[in-house]
């Protein structure tokens, strides 16, 4: 790697004193990096930098540990749970917000833990969506994925299952015909959604898009979550291109996340004021379908809130007062 990439001083310094999330870059991503471009968007997301060793922020700003009902189940919102199916990924994103868990000691889920999760869902009818996440669920074996999808489905016919993954980008070859047969069968038994994590148009390679198409052709809707990252996608031109191309590939831009206050990610964070400027510009350029929701997961487990320019400027018992996107005033009767 060192010979191909000509490491910068900051990258070299991390290698001399590696800490936090381990280094892992899959071959397809590594091949995407332009070795002569120190600001390559893939390089910035996957090659570690010594600034990660800054330990000033929290390891768990979303207080996920507090909201965990077991080692692998986070029940933060009443109607949906996150199931941490494994701590492994095909590549480790330097901005990973779950680094207290990712690539640590939990490993892959066992059949017993899947059975326990199924029992939890049986006992909690109020939960009607499960995020199969981690880590990356597609690092699990075909057999374990099949066991998980069928076991959860058997207990709860109504469950919406979100398959959360970055494998379409980091290892699109994972979606073999055998695996897609398992997915097809599971999707016949109940609704599956594919949740991808594209951050930059460079990641939309033909192989990657073909692996998404293997899902959408089965009638599985696909949604994308992007993380706003300094030096990667913190400008309206890049995000406009990304969202337009995602939508054309049948992937609905869902969230644009403000980078969480996680240890080791400060150098990748974009100031909120700049994020809001970008959101405003994107709203001018993108259709409603192509527009993601700029969202912050509030510290200390405050939960997700949507960030957007405020148009409601005042309200009383009679009138709500708005500014139009052009800055004019409009009134709307309260009743
Ligand atoms: C973000 C998140 C969800 C899903 O939230 P949506 O707004 O429905 O996408 C569920 N559980 C946890 C713990 C989350 O962080
Ligand atoms: S794929 Fe997700 S869980 Fe894995 S390192 Fe990236 S952000 Fe973290």
Short mmCIF file of C-alpha atoms and ligand atoms in Angstrom, two decimals:
data_model
loop_
_atom_site.label_atom_id
_atom_site.label_comp_id
_atom_site.label_asym_id
_atom_site.label_seq_id
_atom_site.Cartn_x
_atom_site.Cartn_y
_atom_site.Cartn_z
CA UNK A 1 0.00 0.00 0.00
CA UNK A 2 2.76 2.40 0.95
CA UNK A 3 4.42 1.91 -2.41
CA UNK A 4 1.25 2.54 -4.36
CA UNK A 5 -0.05 5.50 -2.40
CA UNK A 6 3.05 7.54 -1.38
CA UNK A 7 1.71 8.20 2.10
CA UNK A 8 1.45 11.75 3.37
CA UNK A 9 3.19 12.70 6.63
CA UNK A 10 -0.08 12.49 8.55
CA UNK A 11 -0.86 9.07 7.10
CA UNK A 12 2.68 7.86 7.86
CA UNK A 13 2.34 9.10 11.44
CA UNK A 14 -0.80 6.95 11.92
CA UNK A 15 1.07 3.88 10.67
CA UNK A 16 3.81 4.53 13.21
CA UNK A 17 1.24 4.68 15.99
CA UNK A 18 -1.95 2.95 14.81
CA UNK A 19 -4.91 3.24 17.13
CA UNK A 20 -8.69 3.09 17.12
CA UNK A 21 -10.33 1.50 14.10
CA UNK A 22 -8.04 -0.94 12.21
CA UNK A 23 -7.05 -0.36 8.60
CA UNK A 24 -8.91 -2.45 6.03
CA UNK A 25 -9.47 -1.45 2.41
CA UNK A 26 -10.98 -3.93 0.00
CA UNK A 27 -9.41 -4.44 -3.40
CA UNK A 28 -12.24 -2.75 -5.37
CA UNK A 29 -11.93 0.39 -3.25
CA UNK A 30 -8.16 0.38 -3.25
CA UNK A 31 -8.18 0.20 -7.04
CA UNK A 32 -10.46 3.24 -7.18
CA UNK A 33 -7.92 5.47 -5.41
CA UNK A 34 -5.90 7.76 -7.65
CA UNK A 35 -2.39 7.44 -6.09
CA UNK A 36 -1.36 10.89 -7.28
CA UNK A 37 -4.31 12.68 -5.71
CA UNK A 38 -3.76 13.30 -2.00
CA UNK A 39 -7.35 14.52 -1.79
CA UNK A 40 -8.91 11.51 -3.49
CA UNK A 41 -12.40 11.07 -1.96
CA UNK A 42 -11.99 7.31 -1.50
CA UNK A 43 -8.55 7.74 0.05
CA UNK A 44 -9.95 10.27 2.54
CA UNK A 45 -12.65 7.84 3.63
CA UNK A 46 -10.48 4.75 4.05
CA UNK A 47 -6.81 5.64 4.57
CA UNK A 48 -6.18 6.49 8.24
CA UNK A 49 -4.59 9.72 9.34
CA UNK A 50 -2.83 10.54 12.62
CA UNK A 51 -5.56 13.07 13.50
CA UNK A 52 -7.72 10.05 14.38
CA UNK A 53 -5.62 9.70 17.52
CA UNK A 54 -7.26 12.84 18.94
CA UNK A 55 -9.18 11.37 21.85
CA UNK A 56 -11.17 14.46 22.84
CA UNK A 57 -14.61 13.32 21.65
CA UNK A 58 -16.81 10.51 22.94
CA UNK A 59 -16.78 6.93 21.68
CA UNK A 60 -20.57 6.68 22.01
CA UNK A 61 -22.15 10.12 21.48
CA UNK A 62 -25.53 8.63 20.60
CA UNK A 63 -25.61 6.84 23.97
CA UNK A 64 -26.30 3.60 22.13
CA UNK A 65 -24.91 1.57 25.01
CA UNK A 66 -27.53 3.10 27.30
CA UNK A 67 -30.30 2.25 24.81
CA UNK A 68 -29.08 -1.31 24.30
CA UNK A 69 -31.33 -4.06 25.57
CA UNK A 70 -28.63 -6.65 24.86
CA UNK A 71 -25.15 -6.75 23.37
CA UNK A 72 -26.63 -6.58 19.85
CA UNK A 73 -30.02 -4.88 20.14
CA UNK A 74 -30.42 -1.09 20.34
CA UNK A 75 -34.00 -0.06 21.05
CA UNK A 76 -33.77 3.72 20.86
CA UNK A 77 -37.02 4.45 18.99
CA UNK A 78 -40.28 2.82 19.98
CA UNK A 79 -41.19 1.21 16.63
CA UNK A 80 -37.80 0.19 15.31
CA UNK A 81 -34.68 -1.55 16.55
CA UNK A 82 -31.11 -1.79 15.31
CA UNK A 83 -29.71 -5.34 15.35
CA UNK A 84 -25.89 -5.37 15.34
CA UNK A 85 -25.38 -8.53 13.30
CA UNK A 86 -21.57 -8.39 13.24
CA UNK A 87 -18.75 -5.99 14.02
CA UNK A 88 -16.95 -6.75 10.73
CA UNK A 89 -17.00 -4.81 7.42
CA UNK A 90 -15.27 -5.29 4.06
CA UNK A 91 -13.50 -1.95 4.57
CA UNK A 92 -13.46 0.32 7.60
CA UNK A 93 -14.67 3.87 7.04
CA UNK A 94 -12.56 6.33 8.95
CA UNK A 95 -15.73 8.28 9.82
CA UNK A 96 -17.48 5.22 11.30
CA UNK A 97 -19.86 6.51 14.01
CA UNK A 98 -20.06 3.10 15.71
CA UNK A 99 -16.37 2.65 16.36
CA UNK A 100 -16.98 1.64 19.98
CA UNK A 101 -18.37 -1.59 18.41
CA UNK A 102 -16.92 -1.91 14.87
CA UNK A 103 -13.96 -4.32 14.55
CA UNK A 104 -13.88 -4.92 18.29
CA UNK A 105 -14.46 -8.30 19.98
CA UNK A 106 -18.16 -9.05 19.33
CA UNK A 107 -17.61 -10.89 16.04
CA UNK A 108 -20.44 -12.34 13.97
CA UNK A 109 -23.88 -13.09 15.34
CA UNK A 110 -24.59 -16.70 16.41
CA UNK A 111 -27.75 -18.74 15.81
CA UNK A 112 -28.55 -18.43 19.48
CA UNK A 113 -28.32 -14.64 19.36
CA UNK A 114 -30.59 -14.62 16.31
CA UNK A 115 -33.10 -16.77 18.20
CA UNK A 116 -32.92 -14.33 21.12
CA UNK A 117 -33.54 -11.37 18.80
CA UNK A 118 -36.53 -13.20 17.30
CA UNK A 119 -37.93 -13.79 20.79
CA UNK A 120 -37.43 -10.12 21.62
CA UNK A 121 -39.40 -9.15 18.52
CA UNK A 122 -42.13 -11.61 19.41
CA UNK A 123 -42.43 -9.99 22.82
CA UNK A 124 -42.30 -6.46 21.39
CA UNK A 125 -45.12 -6.16 18.90
CA UNK A 126 -44.72 -2.40 18.87
CA UNK A 127 -41.51 -2.87 16.85
CA UNK A 128 -42.31 -3.11 13.17
CA UNK A 129 -38.96 -2.32 11.59
CA UNK A 130 -35.57 -3.93 12.14
CA UNK A 131 -32.31 -2.47 10.89
CA UNK A 132 -29.93 -5.35 10.18
CA UNK A 133 -26.70 -3.50 10.66
CA UNK A 134 -23.36 -3.70 12.47
CA UNK A 135 -20.74 -3.67 11.06
CA UNK A 136 -21.86 -4.97 7.72
CA UNK A 137 -24.41 -7.81 7.65
CA UNK A 138 -23.11 -9.07 4.30
CA UNK A 139 -19.81 -10.13 5.88
CA UNK A 140 -21.92 -12.94 7.41
CA UNK A 141 -22.02 -16.26 5.59
CA UNK A 142 -24.86 -17.02 3.16
CA UNK A 143 -26.07 -19.66 5.57
CA UNK A 144 -26.21 -17.26 8.50
CA UNK A 145 -27.96 -14.56 6.43
CA UNK A 146 -30.56 -17.11 5.38
CA UNK A 147 -31.00 -18.31 8.96
CA UNK A 148 -31.40 -14.74 10.22
CA UNK A 149 -33.91 -13.62 7.58
CA UNK A 150 -36.05 -16.75 7.90
CA UNK A 151 -35.94 -16.88 11.71
CA UNK A 152 -36.99 -13.25 12.15
CA UNK A 153 -39.68 -13.64 9.51
CA UNK A 154 -41.11 -16.80 11.07
CA UNK A 155 -41.81 -14.93 14.33
CA UNK A 156 -43.11 -11.76 12.73
CA UNK A 157 -44.80 -11.78 9.31
CA UNK A 158 -45.36 -8.03 9.38
CA UNK A 159 -41.75 -7.01 10.00
CA UNK A 160 -40.00 -4.59 7.65
CA UNK A 161 -36.34 -5.59 7.39
CA UNK A 162 -33.75 -3.02 6.38
CA UNK A 163 -30.54 -4.52 4.99
CA UNK A 164 -27.91 -1.90 5.92
CA UNK A 165 -24.62 -2.32 4.09
CA UNK A 166 -21.67 -0.73 2.38
CA UNK A 167 -20.82 -3.94 0.52
CA UNK A 168 -22.29 -2.63 -2.76
CA UNK A 169 -19.38 -0.18 -2.72
CA UNK A 170 -16.61 -2.04 -0.93
CA UNK A 171 -17.22 -5.55 -2.28
CA UNK A 172 -19.97 -5.76 -4.95
CA UNK A 173 -18.76 -9.26 -5.87
CA UNK A 174 -20.30 -10.43 -2.59
CA UNK A 175 -23.76 -10.44 -4.19
CA UNK A 176 -23.42 -13.77 -5.95
CA UNK A 177 -26.37 -15.51 -7.67
CA UNK A 178 -26.53 -17.88 -4.65
CA UNK A 179 -26.83 -15.01 -2.18
CA UNK A 180 -29.36 -13.20 -4.37
CA UNK A 181 -31.51 -16.34 -4.40
CA UNK A 182 -31.62 -16.23 -0.61
CA UNK A 183 -32.56 -12.53 -0.76
CA UNK A 184 -35.22 -13.18 -3.40
CA UNK A 185 -36.84 -15.88 -1.31
CA UNK A 186 -36.75 -13.74 1.83
CA UNK A 187 -38.29 -10.84 -0.07
CA UNK A 188 -41.17 -13.04 -1.19
CA UNK A 189 -41.95 -13.75 2.45
CA UNK A 190 -41.97 -10.12 3.55
CA UNK A 191 -40.69 -6.63 2.74
CA UNK A 192 -36.94 -6.04 2.49
CA UNK A 193 -35.32 -2.65 1.90
CA UNK A 194 -31.71 -2.11 0.85
CA UNK A 195 -29.96 0.74 2.71
CA UNK A 196 -26.73 1.80 0.98
CA UNK A 197 -24.01 4.24 2.03
CA UNK A 198 -22.65 6.13 -0.99
CA UNK A 199 -20.76 9.30 -0.14
CA UNK A 200 -19.24 10.36 -3.46
CA UNK A 201 -20.07 9.90 -7.18
CA UNK A 202 -16.72 8.09 -7.66
CA UNK A 203 -18.20 5.17 -5.71
CA UNK A 204 -20.93 4.64 -8.32
CA UNK A 205 -18.91 2.19 -10.40
CA UNK A 206 -20.59 -0.11 -12.94
CA UNK A 207 -19.94 -3.14 -10.68
CA UNK A 208 -21.41 -1.37 -7.69
CA UNK A 209 -24.52 -0.25 -9.56
CA UNK A 210 -24.98 -3.72 -11.01
CA UNK A 211 -25.06 -5.13 -7.47
CA UNK A 212 -27.78 -2.65 -6.49
CA UNK A 213 -29.73 -3.56 -9.62
CA UNK A 214 -29.70 -7.17 -8.46
CA UNK A 215 -31.88 -5.94 -5.57
CA UNK A 216 -34.10 -3.41 -7.35
CA UNK A 217 -35.00 -5.93 -10.06
CA UNK A 218 -36.51 -8.06 -7.28
CA UNK A 219 -38.72 -5.12 -6.31
CA UNK A 220 -36.57 -4.24 -3.30
CA UNK A 221 -36.57 -0.48 -2.84
CA UNK A 222 -33.20 1.09 -2.18
CA UNK A 223 -32.41 4.11 0.01
CA UNK A 224 -29.07 5.82 0.52
CA UNK A 225 -27.53 7.38 3.61
CA UNK A 226 -24.64 9.78 3.00
CA UNK A 227 -22.35 11.21 5.66
CA UNK A 228 -21.30 14.82 5.10
CA UNK A 229 -17.48 14.71 5.19
CA UNK A 230 -14.90 17.44 4.99
CA UNK A 231 -12.82 17.23 1.84
CA UNK A 232 -14.96 14.37 0.48
CA UNK A 233 -18.41 15.74 -0.32
CA UNK A 234 -18.76 19.07 1.50
CA UNK A 235 -19.91 21.07 -1.50
CA UNK A 236 -23.18 21.33 -3.40
CA UNK A 237 -21.71 20.31 -6.77
CA UNK A 238 -20.49 16.91 -5.52
CA UNK A 239 -23.67 16.15 -3.60
CA UNK A 240 -25.89 17.29 -6.47
CA UNK A 241 -24.09 14.93 -8.82
CA UNK A 242 -24.25 12.11 -6.28
CA UNK A 243 -27.99 12.48 -5.59
CA UNK A 244 -28.99 12.87 -9.25
CA UNK A 245 -27.03 9.76 -10.19
CA UNK A 246 -28.36 7.79 -7.22
CA UNK A 247 -31.95 8.60 -8.13
CA UNK A 248 -31.34 7.64 -11.77
CA UNK A 249 -30.02 4.30 -10.45
CA UNK A 250 -33.28 3.74 -8.52
CA UNK A 251 -31.64 4.63 -5.20
CA UNK A 252 -33.58 7.24 -3.24
CA UNK A 253 -31.33 9.69 -1.33
CA UNK A 254 -32.69 9.33 2.20
CA UNK A 255 -30.42 10.98 4.78
CA UNK A 256 -27.46 13.31 4.58
CA UNK A 257 -25.95 12.90 8.04
CA UNK A 258 -24.01 15.48 9.96
CA UNK A 259 -20.89 13.57 11.10
CA UNK A 260 -21.40 12.52 14.73
CA UNK A 261 -19.17 13.77 17.55
CA UNK A 262 -17.27 10.49 17.62
CA UNK A 263 -13.68 10.16 18.81
CA UNK A 264 -11.14 10.36 15.99
CA UNK A 265 -13.42 11.99 13.39
CA UNK A 266 -13.02 15.72 14.19
CA UNK A 267 -10.89 16.37 11.10
CA UNK A 268 -13.66 14.95 8.88
CA UNK A 269 -16.49 17.04 10.35
CA UNK A 270 -18.11 19.94 8.53
CA UNK A 271 -19.30 22.95 10.59
CA UNK A 272 -23.08 23.03 10.96
CA UNK A 273 -23.37 26.49 9.38
CA UNK A 274 -21.61 25.21 6.26
CA UNK A 275 -23.79 22.09 6.22
CA UNK A 276 -26.91 24.25 6.32
CA UNK A 277 -25.62 26.40 3.44
CA UNK A 278 -25.06 23.25 1.38
CA UNK A 279 -28.55 21.98 2.28
CA UNK A 280 -30.10 25.26 1.14
CA UNK A 281 -28.26 25.15 -2.16
CA UNK A 282 -29.16 21.50 -2.74
CA UNK A 283 -32.83 22.26 -2.11
CA UNK A 284 -32.68 24.77 -4.98
CA UNK A 285 -31.03 22.35 -7.35
CA UNK A 286 -32.62 18.97 -6.57
CA UNK A 287 -36.11 17.60 -7.05
CA UNK A 288 -38.02 16.50 -3.99
CA UNK A 289 -37.23 12.89 -4.87
CA UNK A 290 -33.49 13.51 -5.24
CA UNK A 291 -33.22 15.59 -2.03
CA UNK A 292 -31.94 13.82 1.11
CA UNK A 293 -32.86 15.02 4.59
CA UNK A 294 -29.94 16.74 6.29
CA UNK A 295 -30.02 15.17 9.74
CA UNK A 296 -28.11 15.34 12.98
CA UNK A 297 -28.15 12.61 15.59
CA UNK A 298 -28.06 14.78 18.71
CA UNK A 299 -25.36 14.14 21.33
CA UNK A 300 -26.08 12.23 24.54
CA UNK A 301 -28.61 10.08 22.75
CA UNK A 302 -30.90 13.00 21.90
CA UNK A 303 -32.01 11.27 18.72
CA UNK A 304 -32.30 12.32 15.09
CA UNK A 305 -33.58 15.75 14.09
CA UNK A 306 -33.84 17.21 10.61
CA UNK A 307 -31.88 20.35 9.77
CA UNK A 308 -33.25 22.71 7.15
CA UNK A 309 -33.69 26.40 6.62
CA UNK A 310 -36.62 27.70 8.64
CA UNK A 311 -39.53 29.11 6.63
CA UNK A 312 -42.00 29.47 9.46
CA UNK A 313 -40.84 32.72 11.08
CA UNK A 314 -43.71 33.46 13.47
CA UNK A 315 -47.10 32.18 14.56
CA UNK A 316 -49.97 33.31 16.74
CA UNK A 317 -53.59 32.25 17.23
CA UNK A 318 -54.63 33.90 13.95
CA UNK A 319 -51.74 33.69 11.51
CA UNK A 320 -48.67 31.68 10.61
CA UNK A 321 -46.03 33.78 8.84
CA UNK A 322 -43.54 32.32 6.38
CA UNK A 323 -40.68 33.45 4.18
CA UNK A 324 -40.64 32.04 0.66
CA UNK A 325 -37.36 30.56 -0.64
CA UNK A 326 -36.94 33.92 -2.45
CA UNK A 327 -37.19 35.78 0.86
CA UNK A 328 -40.72 37.22 0.50
CA UNK A 329 -43.29 37.16 3.28
CA UNK A 330 -46.51 35.09 3.13
CA UNK A 331 -49.31 34.66 5.66
CA UNK A 332 -51.46 31.59 6.18
CA UNK A 333 -54.53 31.58 8.46
CA UNK A 334 -54.16 29.48 11.59
CA UNK A 335 -57.65 28.04 11.30
C1 LIG B 1 -31.21 5.97 12.96
C2 LIG B 1 -31.65 4.87 13.80
C3 LIG B 1 -32.81 4.15 13.49
C4 LIG B 1 -33.63 4.40 12.25
O1 LIG B 1 -34.13 5.70 12.16
P1 LIG B 1 -34.96 6.16 10.88
O2 LIG B 1 -35.14 7.62 11.11
O3 LIG B 1 -36.24 5.41 10.91
O4 LIG B 1 -34.17 5.85 9.66
C5 LIG B 1 -33.18 3.14 14.36
N1 LIG B 1 -32.47 2.85 15.47
C6 LIG B 1 -31.36 3.54 15.79
C7 LIG B 1 -30.62 3.18 17.02
C8 LIG B 1 -30.90 4.56 14.95
O5 LIG B 1 -29.77 5.22 15.26
S1 LIG B 2 -19.49 0.18 6.75
FE1 LIG B 2 -20.69 1.17 8.39
S2 LIG B 2 -20.16 0.02 10.27
FE2 LIG B 2 -18.61 -0.49 8.70
S3 LIG B 2 -16.94 0.96 9.08
FE3 LIG B 2 -18.26 1.89 7.51
S4 LIG B 2 -19.69 3.19 8.69
FE4 LIG B 2 -18.74 1.74 10.17
#
